[in-house]
Coordinates of C-alpha atoms in Angstrom, one line a residue:
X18 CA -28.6 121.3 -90.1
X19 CA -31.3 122.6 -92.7
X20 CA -30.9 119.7 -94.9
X21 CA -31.5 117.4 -91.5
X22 CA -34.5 119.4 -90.5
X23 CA -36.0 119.9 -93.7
X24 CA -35.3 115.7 -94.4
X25 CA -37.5 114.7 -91.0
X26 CA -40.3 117.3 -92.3
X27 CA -40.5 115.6 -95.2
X28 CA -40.3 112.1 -93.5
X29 CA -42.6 113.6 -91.3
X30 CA -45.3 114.7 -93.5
X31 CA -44.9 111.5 -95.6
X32 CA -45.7 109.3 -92.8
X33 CA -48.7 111.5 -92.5
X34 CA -49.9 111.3 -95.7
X35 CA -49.5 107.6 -96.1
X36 CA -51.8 107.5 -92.6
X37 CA -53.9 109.7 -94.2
X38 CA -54.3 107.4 -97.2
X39 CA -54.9 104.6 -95.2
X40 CA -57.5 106.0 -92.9
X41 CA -59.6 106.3 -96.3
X42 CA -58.4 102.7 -97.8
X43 CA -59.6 101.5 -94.5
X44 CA -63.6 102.8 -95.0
X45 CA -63.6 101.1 -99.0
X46 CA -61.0 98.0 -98.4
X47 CA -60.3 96.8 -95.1
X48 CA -58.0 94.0 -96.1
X49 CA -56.0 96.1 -98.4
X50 CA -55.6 98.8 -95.7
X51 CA -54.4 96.3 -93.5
X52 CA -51.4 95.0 -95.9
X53 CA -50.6 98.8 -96.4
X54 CA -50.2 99.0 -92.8
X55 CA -48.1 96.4 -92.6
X56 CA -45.8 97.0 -95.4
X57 CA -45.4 100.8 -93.5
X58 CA -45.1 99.6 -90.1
X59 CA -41.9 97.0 -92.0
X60 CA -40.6 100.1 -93.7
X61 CA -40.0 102.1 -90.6
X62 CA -39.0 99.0 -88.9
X63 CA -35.9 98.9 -91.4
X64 CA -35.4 102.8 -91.2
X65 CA -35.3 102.6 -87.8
X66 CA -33.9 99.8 -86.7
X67 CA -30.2 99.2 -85.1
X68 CA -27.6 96.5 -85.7
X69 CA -28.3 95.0 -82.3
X70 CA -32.1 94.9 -83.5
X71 CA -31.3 93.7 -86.6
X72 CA -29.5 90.7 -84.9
X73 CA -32.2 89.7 -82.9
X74 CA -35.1 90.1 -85.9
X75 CA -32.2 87.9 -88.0
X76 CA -32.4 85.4 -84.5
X77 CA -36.4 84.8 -84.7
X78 CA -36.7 84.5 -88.2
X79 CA -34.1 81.9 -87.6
X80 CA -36.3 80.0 -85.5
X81 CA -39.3 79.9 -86.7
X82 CA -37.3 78.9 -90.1
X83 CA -38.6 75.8 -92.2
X84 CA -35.7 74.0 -91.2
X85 CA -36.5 74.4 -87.6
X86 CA -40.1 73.6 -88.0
X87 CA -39.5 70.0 -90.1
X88 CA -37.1 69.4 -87.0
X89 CA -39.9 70.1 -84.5
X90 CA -42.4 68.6 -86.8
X91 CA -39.9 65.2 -87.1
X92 CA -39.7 65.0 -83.6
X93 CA -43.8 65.2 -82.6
X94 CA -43.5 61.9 -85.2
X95 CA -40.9 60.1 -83.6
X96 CA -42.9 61.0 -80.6
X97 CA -46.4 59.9 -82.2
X98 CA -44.7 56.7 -83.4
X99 CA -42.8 55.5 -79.8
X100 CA -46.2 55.7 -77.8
X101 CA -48.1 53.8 -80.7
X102 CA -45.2 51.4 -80.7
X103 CA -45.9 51.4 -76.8
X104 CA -49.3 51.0 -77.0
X105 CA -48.9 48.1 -79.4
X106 CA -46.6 46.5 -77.4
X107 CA -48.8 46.9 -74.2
X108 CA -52.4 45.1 -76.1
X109 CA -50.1 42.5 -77.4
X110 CA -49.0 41.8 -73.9
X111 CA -52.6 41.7 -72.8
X112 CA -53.4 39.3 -75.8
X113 CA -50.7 36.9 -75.3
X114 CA -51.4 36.9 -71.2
X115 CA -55.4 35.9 -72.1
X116 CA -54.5 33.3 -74.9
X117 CA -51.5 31.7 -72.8
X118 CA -49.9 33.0 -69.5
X119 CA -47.2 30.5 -70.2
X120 CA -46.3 32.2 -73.5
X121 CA -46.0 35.6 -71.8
X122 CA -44.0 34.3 -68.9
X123 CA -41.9 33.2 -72.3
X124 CA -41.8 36.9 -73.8
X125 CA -40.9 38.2 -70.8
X126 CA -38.0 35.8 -70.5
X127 CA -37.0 37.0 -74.1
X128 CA -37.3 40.6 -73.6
X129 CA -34.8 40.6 -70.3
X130 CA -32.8 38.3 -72.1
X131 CA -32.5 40.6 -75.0
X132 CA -32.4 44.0 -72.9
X133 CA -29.2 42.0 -70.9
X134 CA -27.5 41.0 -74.0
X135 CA -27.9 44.8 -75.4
X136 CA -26.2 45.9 -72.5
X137 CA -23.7 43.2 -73.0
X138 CA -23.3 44.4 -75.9
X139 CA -22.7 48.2 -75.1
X140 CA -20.4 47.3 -72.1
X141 CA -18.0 45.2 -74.7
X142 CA -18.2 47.9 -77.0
X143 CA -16.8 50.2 -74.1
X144 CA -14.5 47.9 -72.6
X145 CA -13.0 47.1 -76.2
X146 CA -12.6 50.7 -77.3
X147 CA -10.6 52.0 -73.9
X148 CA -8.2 48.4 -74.3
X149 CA -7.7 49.8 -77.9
X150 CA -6.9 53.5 -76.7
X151 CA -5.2 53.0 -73.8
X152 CA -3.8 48.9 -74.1
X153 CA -2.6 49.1 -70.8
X154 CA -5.3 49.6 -68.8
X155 CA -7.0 47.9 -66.0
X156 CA -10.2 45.5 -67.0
X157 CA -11.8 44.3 -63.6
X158 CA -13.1 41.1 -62.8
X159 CA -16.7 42.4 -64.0
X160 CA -15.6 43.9 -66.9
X161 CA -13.9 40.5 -67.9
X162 CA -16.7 38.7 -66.7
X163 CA -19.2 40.2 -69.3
X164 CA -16.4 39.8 -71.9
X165 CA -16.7 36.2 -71.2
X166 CA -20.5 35.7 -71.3
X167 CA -20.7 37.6 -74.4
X168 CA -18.1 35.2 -75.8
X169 CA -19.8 32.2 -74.0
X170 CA -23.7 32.8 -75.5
X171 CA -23.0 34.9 -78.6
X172 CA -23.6 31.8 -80.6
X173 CA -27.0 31.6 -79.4
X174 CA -28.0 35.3 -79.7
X175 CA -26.5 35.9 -82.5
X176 CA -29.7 34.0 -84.9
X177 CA -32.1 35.3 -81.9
X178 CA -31.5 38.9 -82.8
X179 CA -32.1 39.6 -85.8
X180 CA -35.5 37.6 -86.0
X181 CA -36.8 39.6 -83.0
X182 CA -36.4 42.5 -85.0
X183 CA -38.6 41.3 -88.1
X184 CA -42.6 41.7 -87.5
X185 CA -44.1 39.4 -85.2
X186 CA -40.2 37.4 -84.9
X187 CA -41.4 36.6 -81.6
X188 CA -43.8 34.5 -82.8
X189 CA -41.8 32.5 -84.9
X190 CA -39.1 31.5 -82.0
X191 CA -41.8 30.3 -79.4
X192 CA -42.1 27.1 -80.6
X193 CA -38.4 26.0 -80.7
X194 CA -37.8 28.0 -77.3
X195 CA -40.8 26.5 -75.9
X196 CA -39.6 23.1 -76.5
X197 CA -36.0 23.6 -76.4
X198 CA -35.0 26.4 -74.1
X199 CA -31.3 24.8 -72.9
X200 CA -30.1 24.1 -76.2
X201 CA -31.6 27.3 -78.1
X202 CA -31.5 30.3 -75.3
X203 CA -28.2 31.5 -73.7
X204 CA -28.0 31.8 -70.5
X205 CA -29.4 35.0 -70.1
X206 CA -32.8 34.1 -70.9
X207 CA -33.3 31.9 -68.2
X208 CA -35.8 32.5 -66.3
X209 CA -34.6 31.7 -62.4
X210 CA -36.7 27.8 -62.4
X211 CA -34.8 27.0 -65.7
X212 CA -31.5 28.6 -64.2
X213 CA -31.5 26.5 -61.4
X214 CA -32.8 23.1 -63.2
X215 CA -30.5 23.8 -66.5
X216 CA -27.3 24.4 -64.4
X217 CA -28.2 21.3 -62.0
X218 CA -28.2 19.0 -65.1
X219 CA -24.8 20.3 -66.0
X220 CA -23.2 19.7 -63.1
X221 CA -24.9 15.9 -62.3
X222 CA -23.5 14.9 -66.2
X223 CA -20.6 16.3 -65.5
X224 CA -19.5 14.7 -62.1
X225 CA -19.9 11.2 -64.6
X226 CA -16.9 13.0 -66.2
X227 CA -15.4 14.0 -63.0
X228 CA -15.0 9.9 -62.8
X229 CA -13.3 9.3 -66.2
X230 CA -10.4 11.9 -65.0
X231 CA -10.1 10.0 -61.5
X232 CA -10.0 6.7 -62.9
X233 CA -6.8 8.4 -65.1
X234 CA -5.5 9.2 -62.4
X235 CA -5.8 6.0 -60.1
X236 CA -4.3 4.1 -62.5
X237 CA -1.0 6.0 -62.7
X238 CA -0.9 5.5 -59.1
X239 CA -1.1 1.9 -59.5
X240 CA 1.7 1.3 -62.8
X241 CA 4.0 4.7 -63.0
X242 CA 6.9 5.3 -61.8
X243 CA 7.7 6.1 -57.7
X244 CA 7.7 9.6 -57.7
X245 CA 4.3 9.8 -59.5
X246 CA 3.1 7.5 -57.2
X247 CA 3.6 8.8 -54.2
X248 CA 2.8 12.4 -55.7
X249 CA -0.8 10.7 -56.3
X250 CA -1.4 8.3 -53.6
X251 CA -2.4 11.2 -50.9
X252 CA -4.6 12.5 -53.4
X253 CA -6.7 9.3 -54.6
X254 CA -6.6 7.8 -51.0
X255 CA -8.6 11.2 -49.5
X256 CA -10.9 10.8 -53.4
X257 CA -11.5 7.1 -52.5
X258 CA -12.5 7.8 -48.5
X259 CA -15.2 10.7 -49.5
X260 CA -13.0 13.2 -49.0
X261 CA -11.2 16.4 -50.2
X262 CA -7.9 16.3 -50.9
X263 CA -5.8 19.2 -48.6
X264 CA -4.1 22.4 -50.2
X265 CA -0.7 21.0 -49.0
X266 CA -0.7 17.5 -51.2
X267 CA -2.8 19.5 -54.2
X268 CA 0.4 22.3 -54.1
X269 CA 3.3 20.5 -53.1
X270 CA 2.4 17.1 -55.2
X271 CA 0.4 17.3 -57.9
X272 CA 1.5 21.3 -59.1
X273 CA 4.9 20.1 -59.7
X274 CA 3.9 16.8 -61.8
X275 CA 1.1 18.4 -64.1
X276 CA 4.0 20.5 -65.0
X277 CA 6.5 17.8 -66.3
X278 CA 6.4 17.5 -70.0
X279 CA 5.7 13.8 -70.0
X280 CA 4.0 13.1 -67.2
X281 CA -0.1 11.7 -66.6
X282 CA -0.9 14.7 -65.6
X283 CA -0.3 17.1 -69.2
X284 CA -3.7 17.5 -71.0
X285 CA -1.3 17.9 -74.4
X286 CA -1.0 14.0 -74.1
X287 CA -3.9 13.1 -73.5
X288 CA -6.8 10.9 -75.6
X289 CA -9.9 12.5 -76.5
X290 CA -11.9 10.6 -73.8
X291 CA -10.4 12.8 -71.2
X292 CA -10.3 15.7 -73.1
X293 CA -13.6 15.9 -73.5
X294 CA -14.1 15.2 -69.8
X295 CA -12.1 18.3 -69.2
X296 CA -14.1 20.5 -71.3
X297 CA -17.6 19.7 -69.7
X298 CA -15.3 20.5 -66.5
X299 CA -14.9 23.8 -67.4
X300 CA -17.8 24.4 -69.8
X301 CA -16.2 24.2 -72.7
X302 CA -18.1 23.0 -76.1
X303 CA -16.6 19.5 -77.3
X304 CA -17.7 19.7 -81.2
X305 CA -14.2 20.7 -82.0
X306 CA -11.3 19.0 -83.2
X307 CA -8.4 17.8 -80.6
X308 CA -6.3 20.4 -81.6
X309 CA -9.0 23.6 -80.9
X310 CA -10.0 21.5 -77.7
X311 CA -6.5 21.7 -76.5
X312 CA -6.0 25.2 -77.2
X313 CA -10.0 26.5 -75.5
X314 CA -9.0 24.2 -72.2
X315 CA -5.7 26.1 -71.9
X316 CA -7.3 29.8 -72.3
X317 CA -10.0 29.2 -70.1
X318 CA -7.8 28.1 -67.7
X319 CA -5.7 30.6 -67.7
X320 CA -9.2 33.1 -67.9
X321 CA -9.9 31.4 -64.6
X322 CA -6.7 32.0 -62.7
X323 CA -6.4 35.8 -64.3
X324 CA -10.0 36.3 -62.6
X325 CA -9.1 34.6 -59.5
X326 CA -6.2 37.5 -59.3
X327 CA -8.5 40.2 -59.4
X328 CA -10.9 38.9 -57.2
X329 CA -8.4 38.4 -54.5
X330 CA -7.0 42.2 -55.8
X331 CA -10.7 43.8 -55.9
X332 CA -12.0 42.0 -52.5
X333 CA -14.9 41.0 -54.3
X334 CA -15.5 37.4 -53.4
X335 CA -18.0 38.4 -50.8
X336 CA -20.0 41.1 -52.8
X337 CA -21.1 39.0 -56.0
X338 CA -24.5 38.6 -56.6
X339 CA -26.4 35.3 -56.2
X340 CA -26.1 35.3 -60.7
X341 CA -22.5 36.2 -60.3
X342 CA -22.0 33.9 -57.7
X343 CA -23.1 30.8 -58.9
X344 CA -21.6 31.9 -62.6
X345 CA -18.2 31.7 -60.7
X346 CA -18.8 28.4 -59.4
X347 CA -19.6 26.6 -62.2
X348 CA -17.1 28.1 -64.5
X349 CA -14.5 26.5 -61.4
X350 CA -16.0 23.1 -61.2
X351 CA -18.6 23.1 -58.2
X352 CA -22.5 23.3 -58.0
X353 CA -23.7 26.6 -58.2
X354 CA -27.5 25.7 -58.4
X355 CA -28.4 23.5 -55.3
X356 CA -25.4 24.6 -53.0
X357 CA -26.3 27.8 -50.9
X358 CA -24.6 30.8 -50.8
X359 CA -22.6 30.1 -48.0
X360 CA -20.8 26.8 -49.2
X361 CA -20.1 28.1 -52.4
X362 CA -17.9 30.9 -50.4
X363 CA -16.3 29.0 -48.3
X364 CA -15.1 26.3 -50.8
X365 CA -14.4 29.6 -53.5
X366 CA -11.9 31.2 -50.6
X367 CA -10.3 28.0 -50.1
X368 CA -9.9 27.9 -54.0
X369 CA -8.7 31.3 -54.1
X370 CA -5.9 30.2 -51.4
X371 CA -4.8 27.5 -53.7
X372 CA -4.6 29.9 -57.1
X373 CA -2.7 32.2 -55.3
X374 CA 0.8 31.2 -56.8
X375 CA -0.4 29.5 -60.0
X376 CA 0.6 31.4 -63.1
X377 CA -0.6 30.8 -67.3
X378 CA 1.6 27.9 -67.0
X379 CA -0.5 26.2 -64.0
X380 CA -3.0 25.7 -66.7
X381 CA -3.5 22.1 -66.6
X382 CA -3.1 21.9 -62.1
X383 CA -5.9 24.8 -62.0
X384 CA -7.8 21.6 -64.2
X385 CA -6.8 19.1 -61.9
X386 CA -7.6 20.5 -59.0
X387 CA -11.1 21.6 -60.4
X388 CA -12.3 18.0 -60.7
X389 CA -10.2 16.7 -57.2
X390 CA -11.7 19.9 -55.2
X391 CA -15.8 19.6 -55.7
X392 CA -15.4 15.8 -56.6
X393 CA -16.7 15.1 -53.3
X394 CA -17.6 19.0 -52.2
X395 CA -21.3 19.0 -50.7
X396 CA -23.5 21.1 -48.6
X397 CA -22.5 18.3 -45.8
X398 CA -18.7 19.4 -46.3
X399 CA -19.1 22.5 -46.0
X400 CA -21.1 22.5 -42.5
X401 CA -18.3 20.1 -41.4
X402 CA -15.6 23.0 -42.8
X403 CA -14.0 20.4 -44.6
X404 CA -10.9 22.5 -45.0
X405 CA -10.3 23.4 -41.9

C-alpha cells in the first residue's frame, strides 16, 4: 500500500509539473505547447485506458483509415462520373431532338430495344442457371417465351451491342436502321407503327405460301389413294368454299395421315418448295440447307405445342399482353397485327382445343393445321364465330 500511494504521488506530481511546463511553453511557443499537450493528453489516454476503450479507439481509427477513405473517395467518382454521363446523355437528347425529331424518335427506339434485350438477357441467364441446378424444374410459358425471343433476334443484337457501347456507336447505326429497320433491328426495337406494318407484311407474303401447301394438298386429293382422299376431301372442300375446316375432320382425318411414314402429308418427304413455305408458316429463316430446315420446322413445332400445354396449364390465354398476344399469333400462323384482340382469342381457344392431344410426334399436323386454320380466318369469321 505505500509503494501504491507513494506511485500516484509521484504520477501525481509529474502531471503537475509537466502542466507546469507547459503553462510557461505556452507564453514563448504557442504551437509547441500545443503538441506537448497533446502528446500528454495521448499518454494518459494509454495509461488510462481499458480493453473495451481500447477496442473502440482501434474501431475509429479503423474508419477513418486510408483504405476507407479511397473507398469513399472512389465512390463520390463513380458518383461525379454517372451524373456527367447523365447530363451528357440528357444535351445529346436535346441536340438530336432540335437537328431531327425523327432521329430521336430512332434513339429512343434503340435504347428500349436495348434496355428489353438486357433484360432478355438477365432473365436467360436466370432461367438457364436454375435448369442447370435443379433440371427438373418448371419453366412457364413466359419464361420459355423469352427463351425463344432471345433465340429468335440474337442474330440481330448480337452486332448491335457491341457498337452501341463504342463512342458515338449510335451514330454510326442510324443510317442502316434508318433505311432498313425490318431487316437490321429485332423485333424488340420496333416501335408500335413499324410493329404493326412489319408483322402485316409477314403475314400478307406468307398467306402466298399458305397457297403452295393447299395446292399440295388438293392434288393428293385428286391422284392418291382412297383413304387419303377421303381423309382430305372434307378438308379442301370447306378451303375451296371460304371456310374453316371443323376440329372433327382436322383430328379424326388429317392427324392420323400426317402421321403415316409415306404419306403427302410428312414434311421429311417433301421438296424444298414446300419446305420453305412451311418455314415462313412458322417464322422460320429459309437460308439453310434441307436438312437444318427439316430439323428447325420440327422443334418449333414441337416449341409450339409444349407452350400450348402450359397455357392451357397456367390459364393464361386471357391475361397476355397485346405484345404477347399478337407474338402468340403469329408464331401459330394467324394475323396478329390487323386482327383485334378479341378474334385472335377466340380463334387461339379453338387452337388450344385442337393441341390438346397432340404430342412431339404431332409435329407435322400442328403444321398442317397452322396453314388450314387462318387460311381463310378473318375479322368477318370471327364475328360470325366460325367455330361454333
Amino acid at each position: 500500500m505505500l509503494l501504491r500511494s507513494s506511485y500516484l504521488v509521484l504520477q501525481n506530481s509529474s502531471v503537475c509539473c509537466t502542466t507546469n511546463v507547459i503553462r510557461h511553453l505556452q507564453c514563448r511557443s504557442p504551437l509547441h505547447a500545443a503538441g506537448l499537450v497533446g502528446q500528454c493528453t495521448k499518454w494518459k489516454v494509454q495509461k488510462t485506458q481499458t480493453p473495451l476503450t481500447r477496442f473502440s479507439h482501434q474501431l475509429r481509427t479503423f474508419h477513418s483509415s486510408p483504405i476507407r477513405n479511397r473507398k469513399n473517395d472512389l465512390q463520390k467518382y463513380t458518383q461525379k462520373a454517372k451524373r456527367w454521363i447523365f447530363d451528357a446523355q440528357v444535351q445529346l437528347d436535346k441536340l438530336v431532338e432540335s437537328v431531327s425529331p425523327s432521329a430521336k424518335k430512332i434513339m429512343d427506339n434503340l435504347v428500349a430495344g436495348f434496355r428489353h434485350e438486357w433484360a432478355n438477357i438477365q432473365s436467360y441467364w436466370k432461367i438457364s442457371k436454375r435448369k442447370y441446378n435443379h433440371p427438373g424444374s418448371y419453366i412457364s410459358y413466359r419464361e420459355e417465351m423469352t427463351i425463344y425471343n432471345l433465340n429468335q433476334d440474337g442474330i440481330k443484337a448480337a452486332p448491335l451491342l457491341p457498337i452501341a457501347v463504342l463512342p458515338m456507336g449510335f451514330f454510326l447505326i442510324l443510317i442502316p436502321v434508318y433505311f432498313f429497320p425490318r431487316l437490321v433491328l429485332p423485333q424488340t426495337f420496333w416501335s408500335k407503327h413499324q410493329r404493326y406494318k412489319f408483322l402485316s407484311q409477314i403475314h400478307r407474303s406468307r398467306i402466298l405460301d399458305y397457297g403452295v401447301i393447299i395446292h399440295h394438298l388438293n392434288y393428293h386429293k385428286l391422284n392418291s389413294d382412297q383413304n387419303t382422299k377421303y381423309a382430305l376431301e372434307g378438308i379442301c372442300n370447306s378451303l375451296a368454299g371460304g371456310n374453316i375446316p371443323s376440329n372433327s375432320d382436322m383430328l379424326n382425318n388429317l392427324k392420323p395421315l400426317c402421321k403415316l411414314h409415306d404419306g403427302p402429308c410428312n414434311v421429311d418427304h417433301m421438296v424444298y418448295v414446300l419446305l420453305r413455305a412451311f418455314c415462313r408458316t412458322i417464322m422460320v429463316s429459309t437460308y439453310q440447307p434441307p436438312s437444318w430446315l427439316k430439323y428447325r420446322l420440327r422443334k418449333n413445332a414441337s416449341l409450339v405445342i409444349s407452350l400450348d400445354h402450359k397455357l392451357r396449364r397456367e390459364g393464361l390465354l386471357n391475361n397476355l399482353s397485346s405484345l404477347e398476344l399478337s407474338t402468340a399469333s403469329m408464331m401459330r400462323g394467324i394475323d396478329g397485327a390487323e386482327l383485334s384482340r378479341e378474334a385472335q382469342l377466340y380463334w387461339l381457344n379453338n387452337w388450344l382445343q385442337i393441341t390438346k392431344t397432340c404430342d412431339d410426334d404431332d409435329a407435322w399436323f400442328v403444321l398442317h393445321a397452322m396453314v388450314l386454320m387462318s387460311y381463310n380466318y378473318s375479322e368477318l369469321k370471327y364475328q360470325r364465330r366460325a367455330f361454333g
